[in-house]
Amino acid sequence: MLSGLSAFPLTPVGDGGVDEKAFAKLMERLVSAKVDSIGVLGSTGSYAYLRREERARVAKLAVEHANGIPVMIGIGAISTRDVLELAKDAQKCGASAVLLAPVSYQKLTAGEVYGLYESVCKTLSIPLCVYDNPGTTHFEFSDDLHARIAQLPNVKSIKIPGVPPALADARSRVDRLREKIPSDVSIGVSGDAFAATGLNAGCDAWYSVIGGLLPDTCLAISRAAQAGNADEATQLSARLEPLWALFRQHGSLRVVSAIAEELGLVSAQNLPLPVRALRYEDRVLVRRTVSDLELTT
Amino acid sequence: MLSGLSAFPLTPVGDGGVDEKAFAKLMERLVSAKVDSIGVLGSTGSYAYLRREERARVAKLAVEHANGIPVMIGIGAISTRDVLELAKDAQKCGASAVLLAPVSYQKLTAGEVYGLYESVCKTLSIPLCVYDNPGTTHFEFSDDLHARIAQLPNVKSIKIPGVPPALADARSRVDRLREKIPSDVSIGVSGDAFAATGLNAGCDAWYSVIGGLLPDTCLAISRAAQAGNADEATQLSARLEPLWALFRQHGSLRVVSAIAEELGLVSAQNLPLPVRALRYEDRVLVRRTVSDLELTT
């Protein structure tokens, strides 16, 4: 299930909480485009800023609008107690899978992170994707820890933070991890700029930020790579370099939020404070990039 | 108010939530020792793992048990909305000050962090201490940002993460910050191993982890430094080097938790999952250190 293009939509958040109408519109774009799965309440979905009730509500809305496309729900939180409640809520809402990052405040040990996944797997009846994102969790997985966690029942995918830029290096990175994990655990690449390389290097899935907003653009890259047209996938991705540059400069969340506003899909205030929208001068460049690259679907 | 020894007690957390009896016992030790202020729900107080109601309850208990000693309450959270609610709760509970770290999930910009402090200060009628702790927040303050934030009404102290080990370097670090901030904003050192150097270098306060458990030990260091007996403060701190080594290895929270258990003040499970107690082999060394250094009060 956790293969192909997994699209991660924004959860637009305004003064009054989640903008459910805007969220539903974003979901509909993904359903029309026929992405392979939808990753709701990922980092792009601002899960870490929302309350339990809001997260349950967004999960429910997502499943209702998904038209049968599998929905994976982010259940990360700083405390294990909260993660367990969120896992229960996600299952009750009809999620097809859950996504779990070791969100941390105190720096965690490998044993503590293993313990977290072990506790959650005991309560799950659906697949879990391990979310390896040192940029937000500040926890670095070793491949040995991935291997141990991947043995747990329910663990069916690993979302890795990126791959080296050269294809050969990317291939050996993916192979090295693949050797250590059961064959039914898929590997998905994130860091959108690395996606074509990751897929060409043998990743099964692309867990995509921009895919949550521009699914057709990303499906073209995914389908090319899946069909073995590595060069085409690479070229389609290279064409988006001005977008990747913006991601590197401002973080993908703020850029995707600005593009969504540019496309009239969300209101001006759509990010959860303290995170703020890009400033005027940065938005000008986003607008130009959207127009130059014809980023619409 | 925010000067001298500010002692940060643990908030013992078991399966059933906060262990209020154990917390009250920890508070009583600080009151008997007559510390200068008490920092409740700091990192050592596991604020990031507790729910709003639990945090309000701990804040209330702390003020009730403080016997007039000023209580500073940690109000950090990932979302600004939660921080504002926690600020309101802390004031309602009778806190003398609040402590705010820019807790982050998405990497924050300087402008976003300024915006957080600005929003909170608009709602406060008590002093705020800026909590600069890159180890847990992963945000690095520049001195220019400290200077801007220190101009906000209510900002009355900055809790810095440590000082360089050499006294002259520590002095220039403290002086450099002092030059940029209003004269009524105090500077407090944290990182207990650096405290004697920090106080000798002109810090006004020591925001202390171990002071929350062993107040007499820490008051001896503080009082020596405050009386100008720099060498005595340095020697008293140097004597505790085996303790600082444990802090470096395991993080101060896990070590203080183990010592508190060793002293019979908290139960075996007192840390919020996913954080776990030290393993048996590490606890043996903690026990030996407690006994060798006669760490009791």
Coordinates of C-alpha atoms in Angstrom, one line a residue:
Chain A
M1 CA 0.0 0.0 0.0
L2 CA 2.7 2.5 0.9
S3 CA 4.2 2.9 -2.5
G4 CA 4.0 5.3 -5.4
L5 CA 3.1 9.0 -4.8
S6 CA 2.0 9.7 -1.3
A7 CA 0.7 13.3 -1.2
F8 CA 0.9 15.4 1.9
P9 CA -1.6 18.3 2.0
L10 CA -1.4 21.4 4.1
T11 CA -3.9 21.7 7.0
P12 CA -4.8 25.4 6.6
V13 CA -5.0 27.0 10.1
G14 CA -6.5 30.4 10.7
D15 CA -7.5 32.4 13.7
G16 CA -10.5 30.2 14.2
G17 CA -8.6 26.9 14.0
V18 CA -8.6 24.6 11.0
D19 CA -10.1 25.9 7.8
E20 CA -12.1 22.8 7.0
K21 CA -13.4 24.1 3.7
A22 CA -10.0 24.8 2.3
F23 CA -8.7 21.5 3.6
A24 CA -11.5 19.7 1.7
K25 CA -10.6 21.6 -1.5
L26 CA -7.0 20.4 -1.1
M27 CA -8.2 16.8 -0.6
E28 CA -10.4 17.0 -3.7
R29 CA -7.4 18.0 -5.9
L30 CA -5.5 14.9 -4.7
V31 CA -8.5 12.6 -5.3
S32 CA -9.0 14.0 -8.9
A33 CA -5.4 13.5 -9.7
K34 CA -5.6 9.9 -8.3
V35 CA -2.5 9.9 -6.1
D36 CA -1.5 6.6 -4.7
S37 CA -2.1 7.6 -1.1
I38 CA -2.6 10.7 1.0
G39 CA -0.5 11.6 4.0
V40 CA -2.7 13.8 6.3
L41 CA -1.3 15.6 9.3
G42 CA 2.3 15.2 8.3
S43 CA 4.8 18.0 9.0
T44 CA 3.2 19.8 6.0
G45 CA -0.2 19.2 7.7
S46 CA 1.1 21.0 10.8
Y47 CA 0.2 18.1 13.1
A48 CA 2.5 19.3 15.9
Y49 CA 0.5 22.5 16.3
L50 CA -2.9 21.1 16.5
R51 CA -5.0 19.7 19.4
R52 CA -6.2 16.2 19.7
E53 CA -9.8 17.1 18.8
E54 CA -8.7 19.1 15.8
R55 CA -6.5 16.2 14.6
A56 CA -9.3 13.7 15.0
R57 CA -11.6 16.0 13.0
V58 CA -9.0 16.5 10.2
A59 CA -8.4 12.7 10.0
K60 CA -12.2 12.1 9.8
L61 CA -12.6 14.7 7.0
A62 CA -9.7 13.3 5.1
V63 CA -11.1 9.8 5.1
E64 CA -14.5 11.1 4.1
H65 CA -13.1 13.0 1.1
A66 CA -10.5 10.4 0.0
N67 CA -12.9 8.4 -2.2
G68 CA -11.2 5.2 -1.3
I69 CA -7.6 6.4 -1.7
P70 CA -5.6 5.1 1.4
V71 CA -5.2 7.8 4.0
M72 CA -2.2 7.8 6.3
I73 CA -2.5 9.9 9.5
G74 CA 0.4 11.5 11.4
I75 CA 0.2 10.6 15.1
G76 CA 3.4 12.1 16.4
A77 CA 3.6 14.0 19.7
I78 CA 6.1 14.8 22.4
S79 CA 4.7 12.4 25.0
T80 CA 4.0 8.7 24.4
R81 CA 0.7 9.0 26.2
D82 CA -0.5 11.5 23.6
V83 CA 0.8 9.3 20.7
L84 CA -1.2 6.4 22.0
E85 CA -4.4 8.4 22.1
L86 CA -3.8 9.8 18.6
A87 CA -3.2 6.2 17.3
K88 CA -6.6 5.2 18.7
D89 CA -8.3 8.3 17.2
A90 CA -6.7 7.7 13.7
Q91 CA -7.9 4.1 13.7
K92 CA -11.4 5.1 14.7
C93 CA -11.5 7.6 11.9
G94 CA -10.8 4.9 9.3
A95 CA -7.1 5.6 8.6
S96 CA -5.4 3.1 6.4
A97 CA -2.1 3.7 8.1
V98 CA -0.4 5.9 10.6
L99 CA 2.8 7.9 10.4
L100 CA 5.0 8.3 13.5
A101 CA 8.0 10.5 14.0
P102 CA 9.9 10.5 17.3
V103 CA 9.1 14.1 18.2
S104 CA 11.4 15.1 21.0
Y105 CA 11.9 17.8 23.6
Q106 CA 14.5 16.0 25.7
K107 CA 17.1 14.4 23.4
L108 CA 16.0 10.8 23.1
T109 CA 18.2 7.7 23.2
A110 CA 17.8 4.9 20.6
G111 CA 16.3 2.7 23.3
E112 CA 13.7 5.3 24.2
V113 CA 12.7 5.7 20.5
Y114 CA 12.5 1.9 20.1
G115 CA 10.3 1.8 23.2
L116 CA 8.0 4.4 21.7
Y117 CA 7.4 2.4 18.5
E118 CA 7.1 -0.8 20.5
S119 CA 4.3 0.7 22.7
V120 CA 2.4 2.1 19.8
C121 CA 2.6 -1.2 17.7
K122 CA 1.0 -3.0 20.6
T123 CA -2.1 -1.0 20.2
L124 CA -2.3 -0.9 16.4
S125 CA -4.3 -2.9 13.9
I126 CA -3.2 -0.9 10.8
P127 CA 0.3 -0.4 9.2
L128 CA 2.7 2.1 10.6
C129 CA 5.2 4.2 8.7
V130 CA 8.4 5.2 10.6
Y131 CA 8.9 8.9 10.0
D132 CA 12.7 9.7 10.0
N133 CA 12.9 13.5 9.9
P134 CA 15.9 14.8 11.9
G135 CA 15.2 18.3 10.6
T136 CA 12.1 18.5 12.9
T137 CA 12.6 15.8 15.5
H138 CA 16.4 16.2 16.0
F139 CA 16.7 12.5 16.4
E140 CA 19.1 10.6 14.1
F141 CA 18.1 7.0 13.3
S142 CA 20.9 4.6 12.7
D143 CA 20.2 1.8 10.2
D144 CA 20.5 -0.7 13.0
L145 CA 17.7 1.1 14.9
H146 CA 15.6 1.1 11.7
A147 CA 16.2 -2.6 11.4
R148 CA 15.1 -3.3 15.0
I149 CA 12.0 -1.2 14.6
A150 CA 11.1 -2.6 11.2
Q151 CA 10.8 -6.0 12.9
L152 CA 7.9 -4.8 14.9
P153 CA 4.4 -5.9 13.7
N154 CA 2.6 -3.2 11.8
V155 CA 5.8 -1.4 10.7
K156 CA 5.4 -1.4 6.9
S157 CA 7.3 1.6 5.6
I158 CA 10.1 3.9 6.4
K159 CA 10.0 7.5 5.3
I160 CA 13.7 8.5 4.9
P161 CA 14.7 12.2 4.9
G162 CA 16.5 12.2 1.5
V163 CA 19.2 10.4 -0.5
P164 CA 22.6 11.5 -1.6
P165 CA 22.5 13.6 -4.9
A166 CA 24.5 11.1 -7.1
L167 CA 22.4 8.2 -8.3
A168 CA 25.1 5.6 -7.4
D169 CA 25.4 6.9 -3.9
A170 CA 21.6 7.0 -3.6
R171 CA 21.3 3.5 -4.8
S172 CA 23.9 2.2 -2.2
R173 CA 22.2 4.2 0.6
V174 CA 18.8 2.6 -0.3
D175 CA 20.3 -0.9 -0.7
R176 CA 22.1 -0.7 2.6
L177 CA 18.9 0.0 4.4
R178 CA 16.9 -2.5 2.3
E179 CA 19.3 -5.3 3.3
K180 CA 18.5 -4.8 7.0
I181 CA 14.7 -4.7 6.9
P182 CA 12.0 -7.2 6.1
S183 CA 11.0 -7.4 2.4
D184 CA 7.4 -6.2 3.1
V185 CA 8.6 -2.9 4.5
S186 CA 8.7 -0.2 1.8
I187 CA 11.2 2.7 1.7
G188 CA 9.9 6.1 0.8
V189 CA 11.9 9.2 0.0
S190 CA 11.1 12.6 1.3
G191 CA 12.8 16.0 0.7
D192 CA 11.0 16.7 -2.6
A193 CA 14.2 17.8 -4.4
F194 CA 15.6 14.3 -3.8
A195 CA 12.5 12.4 -5.0
A196 CA 13.4 11.6 -8.6
T197 CA 16.9 10.4 -7.5
G198 CA 15.3 8.4 -4.7
L199 CA 12.8 6.7 -6.9
N200 CA 15.4 6.1 -9.6
A201 CA 17.6 4.6 -6.8
G202 CA 14.9 2.1 -5.9
C203 CA 12.7 3.8 -3.3
D204 CA 9.2 2.4 -3.4
A205 CA 7.4 5.6 -2.5
W206 CA 7.7 9.4 -2.6
Y207 CA 6.3 11.0 0.5
S208 CA 5.8 14.4 -1.0
V209 CA 5.1 17.9 0.3
I210 CA 4.6 19.5 -3.1
G211 CA 2.6 16.5 -4.2
G212 CA 0.0 17.6 -1.6
L213 CA -0.6 20.7 -3.6
L214 CA 0.5 19.9 -7.2
P215 CA -0.3 16.2 -7.6
D216 CA -0.2 16.1 -11.4
T217 CA 3.3 17.7 -11.5
C218 CA 4.5 15.0 -9.0
L219 CA 2.7 12.1 -10.6
A220 CA 4.5 12.8 -13.9
I221 CA 7.8 12.4 -12.0
S222 CA 6.6 9.3 -10.1
R223 CA 5.2 7.6 -13.1
A224 CA 8.3 8.2 -15.2
A225 CA 10.5 6.7 -12.5
Q226 CA 8.1 3.8 -12.0
A227 CA 8.2 3.0 -15.7
G228 CA 11.9 2.9 -15.7
N229 CA 12.3 6.3 -17.5
A230 CA 15.0 7.5 -15.1
D231 CA 16.2 10.3 -17.3
E232 CA 12.7 11.7 -17.8
A233 CA 12.1 11.7 -14.0
T234 CA 15.4 13.5 -13.4
Q235 CA 14.6 16.1 -16.1
L236 CA 11.1 16.7 -14.8
S237 CA 12.5 17.2 -11.3
A238 CA 15.5 19.4 -12.5
R239 CA 13.0 21.7 -14.2
L240 CA 11.6 22.5 -10.8
E241 CA 15.0 23.6 -9.4
P242 CA 13.8 27.2 -8.7
L243 CA 11.1 25.6 -6.5
W244 CA 13.7 23.4 -4.7
A245 CA 15.8 26.5 -4.1
L246 CA 12.9 28.2 -2.4
F247 CA 12.3 25.1 -0.3
R248 CA 16.0 25.2 0.8
Q249 CA 15.8 28.9 1.7
H250 CA 12.5 29.1 3.6
G251 CA 11.5 25.5 4.4
S252 CA 9.0 23.7 2.3
L253 CA 6.0 24.5 4.5
R254 CA 6.2 28.2 4.1
V255 CA 6.7 27.9 0.4
V256 CA 3.8 25.5 -0.2
S257 CA 1.6 27.7 1.9
A258 CA 2.5 30.7 -0.2
I259 CA 1.9 28.8 -3.5
A260 CA -1.5 27.5 -2.2
E261 CA -2.5 31.1 -1.4
E262 CA -1.2 32.2 -4.8
L263 CA -3.5 29.6 -6.4
G264 CA -6.4 30.9 -4.4
L265 CA -6.8 27.6 -2.4
V266 CA -6.2 29.0 1.1
S267 CA -6.5 32.3 2.9
A268 CA -3.6 34.6 3.6
Q269 CA -3.3 33.3 7.2
N270 CA -3.1 29.6 6.9
L271 CA 0.0 28.6 9.0
P272 CA -0.2 28.0 12.8
L273 CA 1.7 30.6 14.8
P274 CA 4.5 31.1 15.7
V275 CA 5.1 30.0 12.1
R276 CA 4.4 32.9 9.8
A277 CA 3.8 33.4 6.1
L278 CA 6.7 34.5 3.9
R279 CA 7.3 38.3 3.8
Y280 CA 6.3 40.4 0.9
E281 CA 9.7 40.4 -0.8
D282 CA 9.9 36.6 -0.6
R283 CA 6.4 36.2 -2.0
V284 CA 7.3 38.1 -5.1
L285 CA 9.8 35.4 -6.0
V286 CA 7.3 32.7 -5.2
R287 CA 4.8 34.3 -7.5
R288 CA 7.4 34.5 -10.3
T289 CA 8.4 30.9 -9.8
V290 CA 4.8 29.7 -9.9
S291 CA 4.3 31.7 -13.1
D292 CA 7.6 30.7 -14.8
L293 CA 7.2 27.0 -14.1
E294 CA 3.4 27.1 -14.7
L295 CA 2.8 25.4 -11.3
T296 CA -1.0 25.0 -11.2
T297 CA -1.8 21.3 -10.8
Chain B
M1 CA 13.5 39.2 41.7
L2 CA 15.2 36.9 39.1
S3 CA 18.6 36.7 40.8
G4 CA 20.5 34.4 43.0
L5 CA 19.7 30.7 43.1
S6 CA 16.6 29.7 41.1
A7 CA 15.9 26.1 41.8
F8 CA 14.1 23.9 39.2
P9 CA 12.4 20.9 40.7
L10 CA 11.4 17.7 38.8
T11 CA 7.7 17.1 38.2
P12 CA 7.5 13.4 39.0
V13 CA 5.2 11.7 36.4
G14 CA 4.0 8.2 36.8
D15 CA 1.4 6.0 35.1
G16 CA -1.4 7.9 36.7
G17 CA 0.0 11.4 35.8
V18 CA 1.7 13.8 38.1
D19 CA 2.7 12.5 41.5
E20 CA 1.5 15.5 43.5
K21 CA 2.7 14.2 46.8
A22 CA 6.3 13.7 45.6
F23 CA 6.2 17.1 43.9
A24 CA 5.1 18.7 47.2
K25 CA 8.0 17.0 49.0
L26 CA 10.5 18.4 46.5
M27 CA 9.0 21.9 46.9
E28 CA 9.3 21.6 50.7
R29 CA 13.0 20.9 50.4
L30 CA 13.5 24.1 48.4
V31 CA 11.4 26.2 50.8
S32 CA 13.4 24.9 53.9
A33 CA 16.7 25.6 52.1
K34 CA 15.4 29.2 51.3
V35 CA 16.4 29.3 47.7
D36 CA 15.9 32.7 46.0
S37 CA 13.2 31.5 43.6
I38 CA 11.7 28.3 42.3
G39 CA 11.4 27.5 38.6
V40 CA 8.5 25.1 38.2
L41 CA 7.7 23.3 34.9
G42 CA 11.1 24.1 33.4
S43 CA 12.8 21.4 31.2
T44 CA 13.6 19.5 34.5
G45 CA 9.9 19.9 35.3
S46 CA 8.9 18.1 32.1
Y47 CA 6.6 20.9 31.0
A48 CA 6.7 19.8 27.4
Y49 CA 5.2 16.4 28.2
L50 CA 2.3 17.6 30.4
R51 CA -1.2 18.7 29.5
R52 CA -2.7 22.1 30.1
E53 CA -4.8 21.0 33.1
E54 CA -1.8 19.2 34.6
R55 CA 0.4 22.2 34.2
A56 CA -2.2 24.5 35.8
R57 CA -2.5 22.0 38.7
V58 CA 1.3 21.8 39.2
A59 CA 1.6 25.6 39.0
K60 CA -1.1 26.0 41.7
L61 CA 0.5 23.4 44.0
A62 CA 3.8 25.1 43.6
V63 CA 2.5 28.5 44.6
E64 CA 0.6 27.0 47.5
H65 CA 3.8 25.3 48.8
A66 CA 6.3 28.1 48.1
N67 CA 5.8 29.9 51.4
G68 CA 6.2 33.3 49.7
I69 CA 9.3 32.4 47.6
P70 CA 8.8 33.7 44.1
V71 CA 7.6 31.0 41.7
M72 CA 8.4 31.2 38.0
I73 CA 6.3 28.9 35.7
G74 CA 7.3 27.5 32.4
I75 CA 4.8 28.3 29.7
G76 CA 6.5 27.0 26.5
A77 CA 4.6 25.0 23.9
I78 CA 4.9 24.3 20.2
S79 CA 2.0 26.6 19.2
T80 CA 1.6 30.2 20.2
R81 CA -2.1 29.6 20.9
D82 CA -1.1 27.1 23.7
V83 CA 1.5 29.5 25.0
L84 CA -1.0 32.2 25.4
E85 CA -3.4 29.9 27.3
L86 CA -0.6 28.7 29.6
A87 CA 0.4 32.3 30.3
K88 CA -3.1 33.0 31.4
D89 CA -3.2 29.9 33.6
A90 CA 0.2 30.7 35.2
Q91 CA -1.0 34.2 36.1
K92 CA -4.2 33.0 37.5
C93 CA -2.3 30.5 39.7
G94 CA -0.3 33.3 41.3
A95 CA 3.0 32.9 39.5
S96 CA 5.6 35.6 40.1
A97 CA 7.0 35.2 36.7
V98 CA 6.9 33.0 33.6
L99 CA 9.6 31.3 31.7
L100 CA 9.3 30.9 27.9
A101 CA 11.4 28.9 25.5
P102 CA 10.8 29.1 21.7
V103 CA 9.8 25.4 21.5
S104 CA 9.8 24.4 17.9
Y105 CA 8.8 21.8 15.5
Q106 CA 9.3 23.6 12.2
K107 CA 12.6 25.5 12.4
L108 CA 11.7 29.1 13.4
T109 CA 13.1 32.3 12.0
A110 CA 14.3 35.2 14.3
G111 CA 11.2 37.1 13.2
E112 CA 8.9 34.3 14.2
V113 CA 10.5 34.0 17.6
Y114 CA 10.3 37.7 18.2
G115 CA 6.6 37.6 17.2
L116 CA 6.0 34.9 19.8
Y117 CA 7.5 36.9 22.6
E118 CA 5.7 40.0 21.4
S119 CA 2.3 38.3 21.5
V120 CA 2.8 36.9 24.9
C121 CA 4.1 40.1 26.4
K122 CA 0.9 41.8 25.3
T123 CA -1.1 39.5 27.6
L124 CA 1.2 39.5 30.6
S125 CA 1.2 41.5 33.8
I126 CA 4.1 39.7 35.4
P127 CA 7.8 39.4 34.5
L128 CA 9.0 37.0 31.7
C129 CA 12.3 35.2 31.5
V130 CA 13.5 34.4 28.0
Y131 CA 14.6 30.7 28.0
D132 CA 17.5 30.3 25.6
N133 CA 18.0 26.5 25.4
P134 CA 19.1 25.4 21.9
G135 CA 19.6 21.8 23.2
T136 CA 15.9 21.3 23.5
T137 CA 14.4 24.0 21.2
H138 CA 17.0 23.8 18.5
F139 CA 16.7 27.6 18.1
E140 CA 19.8 29.7 18.3
F141 CA 19.3 33.2 19.6
S142 CA 21.7 35.9 18.3
D143 CA 22.5 38.6 20.8
D144 CA 20.8 41.1 18.5
L145 CA 17.6 39.1 18.8
H146 CA 18.0 39.0 22.6
A147 CA 18.4 42.7 22.6
R148 CA 15.2 43.2 20.6
I149 CA 13.2 40.9 22.8
A150 CA 14.7 42.4 26.0
Q151 CA 13.1 45.7 25.0
L152 CA 9.6 44.2 25.3
P153 CA 7.7 45.1 28.4
N154 CA 7.7 42.3 31.0
V155 CA 11.0 40.8 29.8
K156 CA 13.1 40.9 33.0
S157 CA 15.6 38.1 32.6
I158 CA 17.4 35.9 30.1
K159 CA 18.3 32.3 30.9
I160 CA 21.4 31.6 28.9
P161 CA 22.5 28.1 28.1
G162 CA 26.0 28.3 29.5
V163 CA 29.3 30.2 29.4
P164 CA 32.7 29.5 28.0
P165 CA 34.8 27.5 30.6
A166 CA 37.6 30.1 31.0
L167 CA 36.6 32.9 33.4
A168 CA 37.9 35.7 31.1
D169 CA 35.9 34.3 28.1
A170 CA 32.8 33.9 30.3
R171 CA 33.1 37.5 31.5
S172 CA 33.3 38.9 27.9
R173 CA 30.4 36.7 26.9
V174 CA 28.3 38.1 29.7
D175 CA 29.5 41.6 29.2
R176 CA 28.7 41.5 25.5
L177 CA 25.1 40.5 26.2
R178 CA 24.8 42.9 29.1
E179 CA 25.7 45.9 26.8
K180 CA 22.8 45.2 24.6
I181 CA 20.0 44.8 27.1
P182 CA 18.2 47.2 29.5
S183 CA 19.8 47.4 32.9
D184 CA 16.8 45.9 34.7
V185 CA 17.0 42.6 32.7
S186 CA 19.0 40.1 34.6
I187 CA 21.2 37.4 33.1
G188 CA 21.0 33.9 34.5
V189 CA 23.3 31.0 33.7
S190 CA 22.1 27.4 33.2
G191 CA 24.1 24.3 32.5
D192 CA 24.9 23.5 36.1
A193 CA 28.5 22.6 35.4
F194 CA 29.0 26.2 34.2
A195 CA 27.2 27.9 37.0
A196 CA 30.2 28.9 39.3
T197 CA 32.0 30.3 36.3
G198 CA 28.9 32.1 35.1
L199 CA 28.2 33.6 38.5
N200 CA 31.9 34.6 38.9
A201 CA 31.7 36.2 35.4
G202 CA 28.8 38.4 36.5
C203 CA 25.6 36.5 35.9
D204 CA 22.9 37.6 38.3
A205 CA 21.2 34.3 38.6
W206 CA 21.8 30.5 38.4
Y207 CA 18.8 28.7 36.9
S208 CA 19.7 25.3 38.3
V209 CA 18.6 21.8 37.6
I210 CA 20.5 20.2 40.5
G211 CA 19.4 23.1 42.7
G212 CA 15.9 21.8 42.4
L213 CA 17.0 18.6 44.2
L214 CA 20.0 19.6 46.3
P215 CA 19.4 23.2 47.2
D216 CA 22.0 23.4 50.1
T217 CA 24.8 22.2 47.9
C218 CA 23.9 24.8 45.3
L219 CA 23.3 27.6 47.7
A220 CA 26.8 27.1 49.0
I221 CA 28.2 27.8 45.5
S222 CA 25.8 30.7 44.9
R223 CA 26.5 32.4 48.2
A224 CA 30.3 32.1 47.8
A225 CA 30.1 33.7 44.3
Q226 CA 27.7 36.4 45.5
A227 CA 30.1 37.3 48.3
G228 CA 32.9 37.6 45.9
N229 CA 34.7 34.4 46.9
A230 CA 35.2 33.3 43.4
D231 CA 37.8 30.6 44.2
E232 CA 35.5 29.0 46.8
A233 CA 32.6 28.9 44.4
T234 CA 34.9 27.3 41.7
Q235 CA 36.2 24.7 44.2
L236 CA 32.8 23.8 45.4
S237 CA 31.7 23.3 41.8
A238 CA 34.9 21.4 40.8
R239 CA 34.2 19.0 43.6
L240 CA 31.0 18.0 41.8
E241 CA 32.8 17.1 38.6
P242 CA 31.7 13.4 38.7
L243 CA 28.1 14.7 38.8
W244 CA 28.7 17.0 35.8
A245 CA 30.2 14.1 33.9
L246 CA 27.0 12.1 34.5
F247 CA 25.0 15.1 33.3
R248 CA 27.1 15.3 30.1
Q249 CA 26.6 11.6 29.4
H250 CA 22.9 11.1 30.1
G251 CA 21.4 14.6 30.2
S252 CA 20.7 16.3 33.5
L253 CA 17.0 15.2 33.7
R254 CA 17.7 11.4 33.8
V255 CA 20.5 11.9 36.3
V256 CA 18.5 14.1 38.6
S257 CA 15.6 11.7 38.4
A258 CA 17.9 8.8 39.4
I259 CA 19.3 10.8 42.3
A260 CA 15.8 11.7 43.5
E261 CA 14.9 8.1 43.5
E262 CA 18.1 7.2 45.2
L263 CA 17.2 9.7 48.0
G264 CA 13.7 8.1 48.3
L265 CA 12.0 11.2 47.1
V266 CA 10.3 9.9 44.0
S267 CA 9.1 6.5 42.8
A268 CA 11.0 4.4 40.2
Q269 CA 8.8 5.6 37.4
N270 CA 9.0 9.4 37.5
L271 CA 9.9 10.4 34.0
P272 CA 7.3 11.0 31.2
L273 CA 7.5 8.4 28.4
P274 CA 9.2 8.2 25.9
V275 CA 11.9 9.4 28.3
R276 CA 13.1 6.5 30.4
A277 CA 15.0 6.1 33.7
L278 CA 18.7 5.2 33.4
R279 CA 19.5 1.5 33.0
Y280 CA 20.8 -0.6 35.9
E281 CA 24.5 -0.3 35.0
D282 CA 24.2 3.5 34.8
R283 CA 22.4 3.7 38.0
V284 CA 25.2 2.0 39.9
L285 CA 27.5 4.8 38.9
V286 CA 24.9 7.4 40.0
R287 CA 24.6 5.6 43.4
R288 CA 28.3 5.6 43.8
T289 CA 28.6 9.3 42.9
V290 CA 25.8 10.2 45.4
S291 CA 27.6 8.4 48.1
D292 CA 31.1 9.6 47.3
L293 CA 30.1 13.2 47.1
E294 CA 27.6 12.9 50.0
L295 CA 24.8 14.4 47.8
T296 CA 21.9 14.6 50.2
T297 CA 20.7 18.2 50.5

